mmCIF file of C-alpha atoms and ligand atoms in Angstrom:
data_model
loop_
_atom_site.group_PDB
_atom_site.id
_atom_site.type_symbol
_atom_site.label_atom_id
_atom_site.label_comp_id
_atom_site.label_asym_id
_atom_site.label_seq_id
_atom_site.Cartn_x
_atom_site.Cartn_y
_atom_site.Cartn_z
ATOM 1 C CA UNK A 1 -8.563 14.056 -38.818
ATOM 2 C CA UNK A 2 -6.428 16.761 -38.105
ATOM 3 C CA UNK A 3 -6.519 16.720 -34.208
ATOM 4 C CA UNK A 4 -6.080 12.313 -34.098
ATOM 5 C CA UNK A 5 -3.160 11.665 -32.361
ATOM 6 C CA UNK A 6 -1.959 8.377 -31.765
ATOM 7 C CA UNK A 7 1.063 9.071 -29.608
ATOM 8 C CA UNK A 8 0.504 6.917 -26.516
ATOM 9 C CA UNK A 9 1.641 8.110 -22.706
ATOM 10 C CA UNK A 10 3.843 5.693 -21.404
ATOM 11 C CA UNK A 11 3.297 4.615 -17.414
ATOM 12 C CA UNK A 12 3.772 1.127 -15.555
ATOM 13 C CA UNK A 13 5.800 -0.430 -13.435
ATOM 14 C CA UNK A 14 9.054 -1.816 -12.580
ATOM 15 C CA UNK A 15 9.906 -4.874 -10.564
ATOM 16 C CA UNK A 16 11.585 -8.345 -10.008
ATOM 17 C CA UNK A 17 9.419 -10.571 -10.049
ATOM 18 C CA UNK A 18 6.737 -8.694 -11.775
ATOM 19 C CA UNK A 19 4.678 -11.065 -13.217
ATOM 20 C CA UNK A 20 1.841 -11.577 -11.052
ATOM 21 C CA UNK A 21 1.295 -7.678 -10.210
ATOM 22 C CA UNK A 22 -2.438 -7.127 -10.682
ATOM 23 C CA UNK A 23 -1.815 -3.101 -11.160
ATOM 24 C CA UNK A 24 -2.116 -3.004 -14.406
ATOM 25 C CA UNK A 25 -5.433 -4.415 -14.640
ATOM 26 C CA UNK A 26 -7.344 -1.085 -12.554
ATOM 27 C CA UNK A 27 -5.446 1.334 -14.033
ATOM 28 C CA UNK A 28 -5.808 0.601 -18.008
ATOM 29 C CA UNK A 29 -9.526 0.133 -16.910
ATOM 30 C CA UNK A 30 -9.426 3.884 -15.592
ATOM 31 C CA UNK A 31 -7.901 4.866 -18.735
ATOM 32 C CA UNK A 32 -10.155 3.418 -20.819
ATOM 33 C CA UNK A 33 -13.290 4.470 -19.104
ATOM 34 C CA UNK A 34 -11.760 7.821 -19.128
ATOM 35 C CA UNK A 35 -11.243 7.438 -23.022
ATOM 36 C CA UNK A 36 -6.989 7.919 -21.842
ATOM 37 C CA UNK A 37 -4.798 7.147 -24.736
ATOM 38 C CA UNK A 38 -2.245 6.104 -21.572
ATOM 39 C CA UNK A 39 -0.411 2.296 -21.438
ATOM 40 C CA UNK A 40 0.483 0.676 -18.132
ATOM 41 C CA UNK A 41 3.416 -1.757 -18.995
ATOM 42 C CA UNK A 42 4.305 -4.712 -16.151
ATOM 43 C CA UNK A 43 8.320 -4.511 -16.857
ATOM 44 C CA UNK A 44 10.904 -6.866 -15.319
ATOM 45 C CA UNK A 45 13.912 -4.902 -14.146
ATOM 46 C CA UNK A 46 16.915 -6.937 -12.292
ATOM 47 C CA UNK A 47 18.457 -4.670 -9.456
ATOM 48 C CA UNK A 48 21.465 -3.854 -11.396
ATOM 49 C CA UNK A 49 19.565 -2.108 -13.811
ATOM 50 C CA UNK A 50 17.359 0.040 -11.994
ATOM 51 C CA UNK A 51 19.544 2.733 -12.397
ATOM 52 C CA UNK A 52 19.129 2.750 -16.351
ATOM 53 C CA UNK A 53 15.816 2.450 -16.478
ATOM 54 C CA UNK A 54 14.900 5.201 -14.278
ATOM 55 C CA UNK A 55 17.234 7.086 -16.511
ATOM 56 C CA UNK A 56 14.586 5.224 -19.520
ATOM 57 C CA UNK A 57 11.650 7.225 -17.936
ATOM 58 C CA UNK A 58 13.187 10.280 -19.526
ATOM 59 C CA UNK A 59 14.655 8.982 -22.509
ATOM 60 C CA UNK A 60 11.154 7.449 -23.481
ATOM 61 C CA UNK A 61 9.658 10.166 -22.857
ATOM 62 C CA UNK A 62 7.144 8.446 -20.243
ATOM 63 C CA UNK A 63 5.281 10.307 -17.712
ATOM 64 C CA UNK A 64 6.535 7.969 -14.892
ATOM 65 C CA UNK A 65 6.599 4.346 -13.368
ATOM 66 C CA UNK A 66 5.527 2.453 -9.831
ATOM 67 C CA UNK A 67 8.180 0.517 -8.015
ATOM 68 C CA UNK A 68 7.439 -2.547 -6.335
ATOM 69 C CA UNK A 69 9.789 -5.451 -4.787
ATOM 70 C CA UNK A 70 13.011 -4.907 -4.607
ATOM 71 C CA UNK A 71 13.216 -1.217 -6.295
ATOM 72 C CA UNK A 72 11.248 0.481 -3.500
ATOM 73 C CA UNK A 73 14.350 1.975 -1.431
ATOM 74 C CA UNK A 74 16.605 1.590 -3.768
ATOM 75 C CA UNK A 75 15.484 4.151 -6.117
ATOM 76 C CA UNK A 76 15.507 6.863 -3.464
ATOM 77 C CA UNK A 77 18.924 7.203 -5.215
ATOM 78 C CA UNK A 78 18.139 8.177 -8.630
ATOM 79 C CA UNK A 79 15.637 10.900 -7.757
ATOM 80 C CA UNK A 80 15.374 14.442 -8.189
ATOM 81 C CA UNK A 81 13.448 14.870 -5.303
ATOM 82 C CA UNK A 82 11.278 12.915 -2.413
ATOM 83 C CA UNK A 83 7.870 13.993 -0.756
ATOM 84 C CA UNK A 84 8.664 14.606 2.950
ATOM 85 C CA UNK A 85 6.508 11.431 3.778
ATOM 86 C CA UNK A 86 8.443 8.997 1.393
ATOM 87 C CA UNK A 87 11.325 10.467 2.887
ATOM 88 C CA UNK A 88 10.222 9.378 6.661
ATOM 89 C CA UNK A 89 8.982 5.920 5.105
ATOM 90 C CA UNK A 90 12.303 5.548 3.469
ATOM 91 C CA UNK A 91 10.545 3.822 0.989
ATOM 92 C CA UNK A 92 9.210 5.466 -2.785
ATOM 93 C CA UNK A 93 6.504 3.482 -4.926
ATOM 94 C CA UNK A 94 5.581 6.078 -7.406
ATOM 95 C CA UNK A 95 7.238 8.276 -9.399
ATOM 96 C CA UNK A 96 6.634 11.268 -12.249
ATOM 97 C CA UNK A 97 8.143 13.132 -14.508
ATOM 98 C CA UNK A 98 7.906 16.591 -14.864
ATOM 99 C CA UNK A 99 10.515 18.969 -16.986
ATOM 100 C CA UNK A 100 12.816 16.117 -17.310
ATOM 101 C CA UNK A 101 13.061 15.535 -13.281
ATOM 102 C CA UNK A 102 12.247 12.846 -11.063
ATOM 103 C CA UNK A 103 9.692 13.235 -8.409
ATOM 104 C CA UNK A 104 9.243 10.222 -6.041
ATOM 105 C CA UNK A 105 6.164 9.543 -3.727
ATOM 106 C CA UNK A 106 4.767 6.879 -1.218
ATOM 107 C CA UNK A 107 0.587 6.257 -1.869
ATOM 108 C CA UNK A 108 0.828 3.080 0.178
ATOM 109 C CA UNK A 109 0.463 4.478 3.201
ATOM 110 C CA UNK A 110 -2.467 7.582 1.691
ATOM 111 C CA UNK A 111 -4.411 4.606 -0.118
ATOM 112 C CA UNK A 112 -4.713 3.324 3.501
ATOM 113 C CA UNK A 113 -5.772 6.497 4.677
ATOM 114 C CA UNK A 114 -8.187 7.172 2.340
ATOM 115 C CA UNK A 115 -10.111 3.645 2.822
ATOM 116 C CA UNK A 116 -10.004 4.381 6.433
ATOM 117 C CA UNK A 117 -12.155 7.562 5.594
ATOM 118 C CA UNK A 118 -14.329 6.456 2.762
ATOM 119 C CA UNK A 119 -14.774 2.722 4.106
ATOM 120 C CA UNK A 120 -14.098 2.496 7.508
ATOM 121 C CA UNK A 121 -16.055 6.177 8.356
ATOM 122 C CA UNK A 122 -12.850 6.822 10.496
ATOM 123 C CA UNK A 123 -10.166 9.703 10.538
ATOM 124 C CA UNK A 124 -6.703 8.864 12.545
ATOM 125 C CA UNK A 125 -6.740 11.997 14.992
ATOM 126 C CA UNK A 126 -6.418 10.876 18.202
ATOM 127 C CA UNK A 127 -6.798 6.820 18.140
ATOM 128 C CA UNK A 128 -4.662 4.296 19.335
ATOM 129 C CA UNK A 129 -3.927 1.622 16.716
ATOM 130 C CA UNK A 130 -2.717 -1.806 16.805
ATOM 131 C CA UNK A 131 -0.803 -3.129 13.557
ATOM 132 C CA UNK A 132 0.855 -6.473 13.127
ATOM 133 C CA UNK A 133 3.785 -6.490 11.008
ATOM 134 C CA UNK A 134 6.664 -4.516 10.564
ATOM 135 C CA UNK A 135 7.263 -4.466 6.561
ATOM 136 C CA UNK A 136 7.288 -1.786 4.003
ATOM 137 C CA UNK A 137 2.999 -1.544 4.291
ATOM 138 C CA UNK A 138 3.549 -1.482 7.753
ATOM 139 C CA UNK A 139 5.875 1.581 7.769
ATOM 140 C CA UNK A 140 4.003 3.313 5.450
ATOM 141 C CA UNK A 141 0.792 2.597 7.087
ATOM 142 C CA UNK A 142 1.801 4.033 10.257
ATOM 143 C CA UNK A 143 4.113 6.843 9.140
ATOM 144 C CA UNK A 144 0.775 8.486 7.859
ATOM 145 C CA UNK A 145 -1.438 7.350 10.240
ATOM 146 C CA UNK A 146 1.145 9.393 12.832
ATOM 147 C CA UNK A 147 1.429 12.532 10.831
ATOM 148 C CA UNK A 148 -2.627 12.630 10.392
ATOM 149 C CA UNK A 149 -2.615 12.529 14.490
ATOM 150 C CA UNK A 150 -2.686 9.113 15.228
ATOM 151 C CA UNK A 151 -2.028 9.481 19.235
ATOM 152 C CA UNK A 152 -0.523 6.231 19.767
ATOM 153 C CA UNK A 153 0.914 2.931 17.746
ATOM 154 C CA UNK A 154 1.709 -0.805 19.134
ATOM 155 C CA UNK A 155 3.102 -2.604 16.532
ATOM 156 C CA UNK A 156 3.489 -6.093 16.737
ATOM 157 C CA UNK A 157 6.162 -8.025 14.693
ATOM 158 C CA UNK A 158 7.502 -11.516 14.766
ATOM 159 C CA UNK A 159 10.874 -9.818 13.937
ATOM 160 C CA UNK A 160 12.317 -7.890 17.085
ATOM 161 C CA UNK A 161 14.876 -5.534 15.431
ATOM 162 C CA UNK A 162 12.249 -4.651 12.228
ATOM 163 C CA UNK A 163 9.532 -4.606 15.068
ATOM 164 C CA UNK A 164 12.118 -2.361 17.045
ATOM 165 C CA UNK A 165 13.631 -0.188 14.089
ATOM 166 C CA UNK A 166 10.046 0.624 12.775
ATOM 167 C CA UNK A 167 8.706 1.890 16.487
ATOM 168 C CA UNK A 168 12.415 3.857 16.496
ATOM 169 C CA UNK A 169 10.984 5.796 13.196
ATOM 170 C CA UNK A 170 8.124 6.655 14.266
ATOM 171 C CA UNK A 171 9.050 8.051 17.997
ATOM 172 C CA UNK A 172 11.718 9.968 16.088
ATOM 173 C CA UNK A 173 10.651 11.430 13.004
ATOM 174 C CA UNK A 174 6.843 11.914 14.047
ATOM 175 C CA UNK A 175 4.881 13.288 16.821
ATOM 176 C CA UNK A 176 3.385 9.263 17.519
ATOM 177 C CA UNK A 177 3.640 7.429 20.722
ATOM 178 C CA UNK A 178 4.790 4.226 19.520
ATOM 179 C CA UNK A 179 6.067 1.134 20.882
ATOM 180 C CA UNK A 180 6.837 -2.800 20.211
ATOM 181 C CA UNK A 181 5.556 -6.005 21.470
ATOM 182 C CA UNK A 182 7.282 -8.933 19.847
ATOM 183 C CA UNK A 183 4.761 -11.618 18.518
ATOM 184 C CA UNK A 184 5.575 -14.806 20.359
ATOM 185 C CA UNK A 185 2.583 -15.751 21.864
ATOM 186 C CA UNK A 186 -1.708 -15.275 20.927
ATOM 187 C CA UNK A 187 -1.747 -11.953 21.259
ATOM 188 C CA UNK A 188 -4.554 -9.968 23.006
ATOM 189 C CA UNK A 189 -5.355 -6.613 21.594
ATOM 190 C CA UNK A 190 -6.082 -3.646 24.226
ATOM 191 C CA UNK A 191 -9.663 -2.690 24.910
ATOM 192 C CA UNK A 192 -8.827 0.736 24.699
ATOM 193 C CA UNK A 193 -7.500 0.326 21.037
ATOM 194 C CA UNK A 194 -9.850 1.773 18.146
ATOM 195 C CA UNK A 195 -8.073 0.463 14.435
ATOM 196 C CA UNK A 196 -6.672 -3.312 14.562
ATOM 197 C CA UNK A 197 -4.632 -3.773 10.930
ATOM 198 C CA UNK A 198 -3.507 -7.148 9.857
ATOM 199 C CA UNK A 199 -0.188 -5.812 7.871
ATOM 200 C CA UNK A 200 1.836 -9.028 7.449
ATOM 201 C CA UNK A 201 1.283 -11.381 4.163
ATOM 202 C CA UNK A 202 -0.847 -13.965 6.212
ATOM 203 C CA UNK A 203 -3.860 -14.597 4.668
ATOM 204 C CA UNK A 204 -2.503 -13.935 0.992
ATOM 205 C CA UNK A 205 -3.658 -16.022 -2.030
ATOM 206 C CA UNK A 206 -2.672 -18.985 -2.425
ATOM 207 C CA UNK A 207 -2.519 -18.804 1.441
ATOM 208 C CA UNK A 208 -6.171 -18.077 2.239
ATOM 209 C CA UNK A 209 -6.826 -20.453 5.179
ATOM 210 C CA UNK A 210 -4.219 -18.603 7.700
ATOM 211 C CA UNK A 211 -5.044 -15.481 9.847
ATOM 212 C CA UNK A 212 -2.993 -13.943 12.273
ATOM 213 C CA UNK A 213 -2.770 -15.482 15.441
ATOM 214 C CA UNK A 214 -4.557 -12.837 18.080
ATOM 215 C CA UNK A 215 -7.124 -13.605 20.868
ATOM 216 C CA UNK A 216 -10.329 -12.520 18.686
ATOM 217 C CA UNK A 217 -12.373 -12.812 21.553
ATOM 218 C CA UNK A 218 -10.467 -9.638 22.504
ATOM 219 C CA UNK A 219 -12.018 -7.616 19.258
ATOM 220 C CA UNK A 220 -15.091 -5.383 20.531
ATOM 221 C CA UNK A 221 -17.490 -3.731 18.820
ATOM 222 C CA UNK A 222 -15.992 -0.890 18.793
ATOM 223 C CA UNK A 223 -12.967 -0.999 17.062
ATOM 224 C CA UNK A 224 -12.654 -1.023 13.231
ATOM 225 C CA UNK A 225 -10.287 -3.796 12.189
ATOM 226 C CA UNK A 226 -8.174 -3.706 8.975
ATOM 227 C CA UNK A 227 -6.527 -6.278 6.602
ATOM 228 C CA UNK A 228 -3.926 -4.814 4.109
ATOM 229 C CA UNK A 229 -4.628 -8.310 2.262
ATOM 230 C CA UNK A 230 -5.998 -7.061 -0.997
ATOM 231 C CA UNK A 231 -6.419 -11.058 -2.726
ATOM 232 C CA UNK A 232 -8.298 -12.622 -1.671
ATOM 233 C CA UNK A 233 -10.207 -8.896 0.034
ATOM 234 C CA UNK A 234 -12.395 -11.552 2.243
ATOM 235 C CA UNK A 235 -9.321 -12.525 4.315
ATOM 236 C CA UNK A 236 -9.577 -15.681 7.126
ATOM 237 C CA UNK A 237 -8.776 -12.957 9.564
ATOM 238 C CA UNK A 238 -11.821 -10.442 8.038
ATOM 239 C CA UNK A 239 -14.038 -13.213 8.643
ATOM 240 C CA UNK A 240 -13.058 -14.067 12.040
ATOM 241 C CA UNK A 241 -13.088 -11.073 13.018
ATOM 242 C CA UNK A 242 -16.202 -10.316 11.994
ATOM 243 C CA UNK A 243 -17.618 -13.205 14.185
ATOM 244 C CA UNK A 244 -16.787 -10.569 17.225
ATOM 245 C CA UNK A 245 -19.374 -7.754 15.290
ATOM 246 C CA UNK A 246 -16.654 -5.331 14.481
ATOM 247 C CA UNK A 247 -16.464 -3.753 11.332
ATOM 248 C CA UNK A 248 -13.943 -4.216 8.557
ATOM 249 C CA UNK A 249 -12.313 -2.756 6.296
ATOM 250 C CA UNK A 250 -10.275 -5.313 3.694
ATOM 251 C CA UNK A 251 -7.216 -4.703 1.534
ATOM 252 C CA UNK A 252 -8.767 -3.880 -2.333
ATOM 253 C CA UNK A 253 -9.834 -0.105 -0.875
ATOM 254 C CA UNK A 254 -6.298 0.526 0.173
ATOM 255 C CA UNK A 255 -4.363 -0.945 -3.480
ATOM 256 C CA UNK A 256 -7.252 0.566 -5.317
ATOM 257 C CA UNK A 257 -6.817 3.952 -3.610
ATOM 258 C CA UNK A 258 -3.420 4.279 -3.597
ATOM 259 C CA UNK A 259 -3.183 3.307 -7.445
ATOM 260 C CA UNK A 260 -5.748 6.315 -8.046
ATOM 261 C CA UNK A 261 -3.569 8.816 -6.291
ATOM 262 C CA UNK A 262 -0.977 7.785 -9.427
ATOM 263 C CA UNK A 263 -3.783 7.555 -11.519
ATOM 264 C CA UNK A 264 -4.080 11.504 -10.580
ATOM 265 C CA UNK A 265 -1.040 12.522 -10.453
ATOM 266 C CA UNK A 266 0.239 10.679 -14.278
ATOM 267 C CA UNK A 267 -3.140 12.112 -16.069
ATOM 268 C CA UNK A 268 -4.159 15.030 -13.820
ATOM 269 C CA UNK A 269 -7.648 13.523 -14.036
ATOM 270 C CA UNK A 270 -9.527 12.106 -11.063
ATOM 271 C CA UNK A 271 -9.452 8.201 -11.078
ATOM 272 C CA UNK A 272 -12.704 6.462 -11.472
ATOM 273 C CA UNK A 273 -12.169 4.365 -8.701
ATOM 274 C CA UNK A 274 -15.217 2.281 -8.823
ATOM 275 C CA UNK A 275 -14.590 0.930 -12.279
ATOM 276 C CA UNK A 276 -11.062 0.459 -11.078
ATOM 277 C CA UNK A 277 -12.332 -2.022 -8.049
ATOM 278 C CA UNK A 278 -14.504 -3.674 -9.854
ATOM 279 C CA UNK A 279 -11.580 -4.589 -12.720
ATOM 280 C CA UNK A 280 -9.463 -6.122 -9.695
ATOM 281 C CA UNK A 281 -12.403 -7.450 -8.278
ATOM 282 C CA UNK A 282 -13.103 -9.590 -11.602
ATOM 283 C CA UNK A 283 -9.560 -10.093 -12.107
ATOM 284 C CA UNK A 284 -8.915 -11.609 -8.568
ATOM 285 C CA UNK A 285 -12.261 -13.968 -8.872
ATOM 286 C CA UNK A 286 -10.253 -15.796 -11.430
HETATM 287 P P1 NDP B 301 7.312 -7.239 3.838
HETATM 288 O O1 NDP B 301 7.961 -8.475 3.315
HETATM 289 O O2 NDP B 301 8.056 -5.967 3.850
HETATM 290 O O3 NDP B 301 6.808 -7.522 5.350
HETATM 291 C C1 NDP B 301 6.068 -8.679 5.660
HETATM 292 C C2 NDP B 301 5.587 -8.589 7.104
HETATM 293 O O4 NDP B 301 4.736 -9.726 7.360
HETATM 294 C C3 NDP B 301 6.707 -8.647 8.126
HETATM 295 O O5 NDP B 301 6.372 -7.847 9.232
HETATM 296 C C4 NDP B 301 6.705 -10.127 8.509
HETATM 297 O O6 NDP B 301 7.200 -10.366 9.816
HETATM 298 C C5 NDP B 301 5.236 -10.431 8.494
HETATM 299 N N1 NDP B 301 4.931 -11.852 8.334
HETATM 300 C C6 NDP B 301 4.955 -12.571 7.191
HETATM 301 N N2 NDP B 301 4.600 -13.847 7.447
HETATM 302 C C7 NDP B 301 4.345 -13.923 8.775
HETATM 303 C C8 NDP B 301 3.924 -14.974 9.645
HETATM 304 N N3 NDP B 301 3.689 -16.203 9.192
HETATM 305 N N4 NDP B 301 3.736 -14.696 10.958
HETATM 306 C C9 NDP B 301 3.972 -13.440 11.437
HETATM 307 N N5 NDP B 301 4.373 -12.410 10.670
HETATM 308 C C10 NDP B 301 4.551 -12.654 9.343
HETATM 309 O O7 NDP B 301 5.953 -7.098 3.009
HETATM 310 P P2 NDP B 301 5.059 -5.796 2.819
HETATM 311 O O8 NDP B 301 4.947 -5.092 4.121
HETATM 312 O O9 NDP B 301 5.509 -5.046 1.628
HETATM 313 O O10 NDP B 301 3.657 -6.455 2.441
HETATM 314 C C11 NDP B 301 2.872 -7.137 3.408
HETATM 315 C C12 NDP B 301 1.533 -7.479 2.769
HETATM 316 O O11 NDP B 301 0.883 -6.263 2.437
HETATM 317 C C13 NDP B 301 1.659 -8.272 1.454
HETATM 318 O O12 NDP B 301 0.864 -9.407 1.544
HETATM 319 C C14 NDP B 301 1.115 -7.354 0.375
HETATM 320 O O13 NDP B 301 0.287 -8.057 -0.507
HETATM 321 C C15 NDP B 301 0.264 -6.382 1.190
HETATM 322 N N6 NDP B 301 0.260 -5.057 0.590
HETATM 323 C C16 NDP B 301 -0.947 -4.531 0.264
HETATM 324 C C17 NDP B 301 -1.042 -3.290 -0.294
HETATM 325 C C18 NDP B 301 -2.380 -2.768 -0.667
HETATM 326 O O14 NDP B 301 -2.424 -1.737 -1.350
HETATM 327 N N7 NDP B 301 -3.470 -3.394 -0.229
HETATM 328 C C19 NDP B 301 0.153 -2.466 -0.575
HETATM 329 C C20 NDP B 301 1.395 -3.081 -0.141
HETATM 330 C C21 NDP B 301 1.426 -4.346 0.398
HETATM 331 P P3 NDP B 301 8.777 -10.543 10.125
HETATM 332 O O15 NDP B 301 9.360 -9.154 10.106
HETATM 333 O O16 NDP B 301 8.754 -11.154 11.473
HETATM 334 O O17 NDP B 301 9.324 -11.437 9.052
#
C-alpha cells in the first residue's frame, strides 16, 4: 500500500473546435498499455483565453498540452522557449513543462519524417519533392524535409501569396531550393521528382470521394507518393495513385508518429506506436 499513488499526470490538448480531435484516443491507449497513470483531456479554449490556460499548465501542475486550430501560432507568445524548427515553421503544436517553464515544439513536420523512413523506406537527402498545399502541414512538412537535405521543393497551392510566402520561408531560412507553381490547371508532376505529398484537406472524411486534381498518368514507379490525410488513411488520391504502381505512404503513420514524439517527451518512455495505430485505426472504422 505504501508506494499506491493515485495522483494522475495531466496532458491533452487545447483547441476551438476540439471536439472531433481523435488524439486522445492513441495516446490514453499508449498509456494504458504502458500501465501510465497519465490523462489526455480534449479541452475547448476560445482564443481569448489561450493566454490563461497556458498559464493553467503550471498552475495544474500538468506536464504539458498539444495545440491544434487556432492556438498553433498564437501561443508562440506565451513560451519560454521554441525549438529552432518550430521557430522556422512559425507554428508550435506541442508543448512541456519542465521547472515551471514552457518549452514549445513542432512534431508535425518529424511525424512526417519518421513515416517517410519507417513506411516509405526513404530518407530526404538529396530528393526533389512535390507537395500540394501550402497550410500549416505543408510548412511543417517541408521545413524538415529541407533541413534533413531535401535538395529541392515545388509546392503547389491554389493560394498564390500562401503558395508564395511558404516557398519565401524555405529559400530563406533553409538551405532548400524551393519554388511555386500556382494550382490552376491538372497539374503534371516532374519525372525527375522522387516524394509526391497530397498536403491539402482533399480527401478528408466526410469528403472521401475527392483527390487532388494532378495528371496521375504522370506518377512513375519510382516515386513514393504521400497523403497527409490521416481519416480515412485509404485516401481517393492513395488509391489512384496506386493504379500508376507507385508506392504509398497514407496519413495515420505521420499523426501516429508525431503524437509518439509527445508521447516521449510528456512520459520519457518510448511510445508503443503499434497499439497506438491500431486504437485510431478502430476508432476511425467507426
Ligand atoms: P490549412 O487550413 O492550414 O491548409 C489547407 C491547405 O489545403 C491549403 O493549402 C489549401 O489551399 C488547401 N486546400 C484545401 N481545399 C482545397 C481544394 N479544394 N483544392 C485545392 N487546395 C485545397 O490546413 P493544414 O495544413 O493544417 O491541414 C491540411 C490537412 O492535413 C488536414 O486535412 C489535416 O487533417 C491534415 N493534417 C494531418 C496531420 C497528420 O498528422 N496526418 C497533421 C496535420 C494536418 P489554399 O491555400 O489555396 O486555400
Amino acid at each position: 500500500m505504501a508506494d499506491k499513488s493515485y495522483k494522475a499526470e495531466l496532458v491533452g490538448v487545447y483547441g476551438c473546435p476540439v471536439a472531433e480531435n481523435p488524439t486522445v484516443i492513441m495516446e490514453e491507449a499508449g498509456f494504458k498499455s504502458l500501465n501510465l497513470n497519465y490523462r489526455y483531456l480534449t479541452m475547448e479554449v476560445k482564443p481569448e483565453d489561450l493566454k490563461a490556460a497556458m498559464e493553467s499548465l503550471k498552475v495544474l501542475n500538468m506536464k504539458g498540452i498539444n495545440l491544434t486550430i487556432p492556438h498553433k501560432v498564437e501561443v508562440l507568445k506565451y513560451l519560454d522557449s521554441v525549438a529552432a524548427d518550430a521557430e522556422i515553421i512559425g507554428a508550435v503544436n506541442t508543448v512541456y513543462v519542465k521547472d515551471g517553464k514552457l518549452y514549445g515544439e513542432n512534431t508535425d513536420g518529424k511525424g512526417f519524417m519518421i513515416s517517410l523512413k519507417e513506411d516509405g523506406g526513404l530518407e530526404a537527402k538529396g530528393k526533389k519533392v512535390v507537395i500540394f498545399g501550402a497550410g500549416g502541414a505543408a510548412r511543417a512538412i517541408t521545413v524538415e524535409l529541407a533541413l534533413a537535405g531535401a535538395s529541392h521543393i515545388i509546392v503547389i497551392n491554389r493560394n498564390e501569396e500562401r503558395g508564395l510566402a511558404l516557398v519565401k520561408l524555405l529559400n530563406d531560412k533553409t538551405p532548400v531550393k524551393a519554388e511555386f507553381a500556382v494550382w490552376d490547371h491538372i497539374f503534371k508532376v516532374p519525372e525527375d521528382a522522387d516524394i509526391v505529398i497530397n498536403s491539402t484537406s482533399i480527401g478528408l472524411y466526410p469528403n472521401i470521394d475527392e483527390k487532388p486534381e494532378i495528371d496521375y498518368s504522370t506518377l512513375k514507379n519510382h516515386m513514393l507518393v504521400c497523403d497527409v490525410i490521416p481519416n480515412p488513411p485509404q485516401t481517393a488520391f492513395l488509391n489512384e495513385a496506386q493504379k500508376y504502381g507507385v508506392k504509398t505512404i497514407d496519413g495515420l503513420g505521420m499523426l501516429v508518429n508525431q503524437g509518439a514524439i509527445g508521447f516521449k517527451i510528456w512520459t520519457g518512455k518510448d511510445a508503443p506506436v503499434n497499439v497506438m495505430k491500431e486504437a485510431l485505426k478502430k476508432e476511425f472504422e467507426v
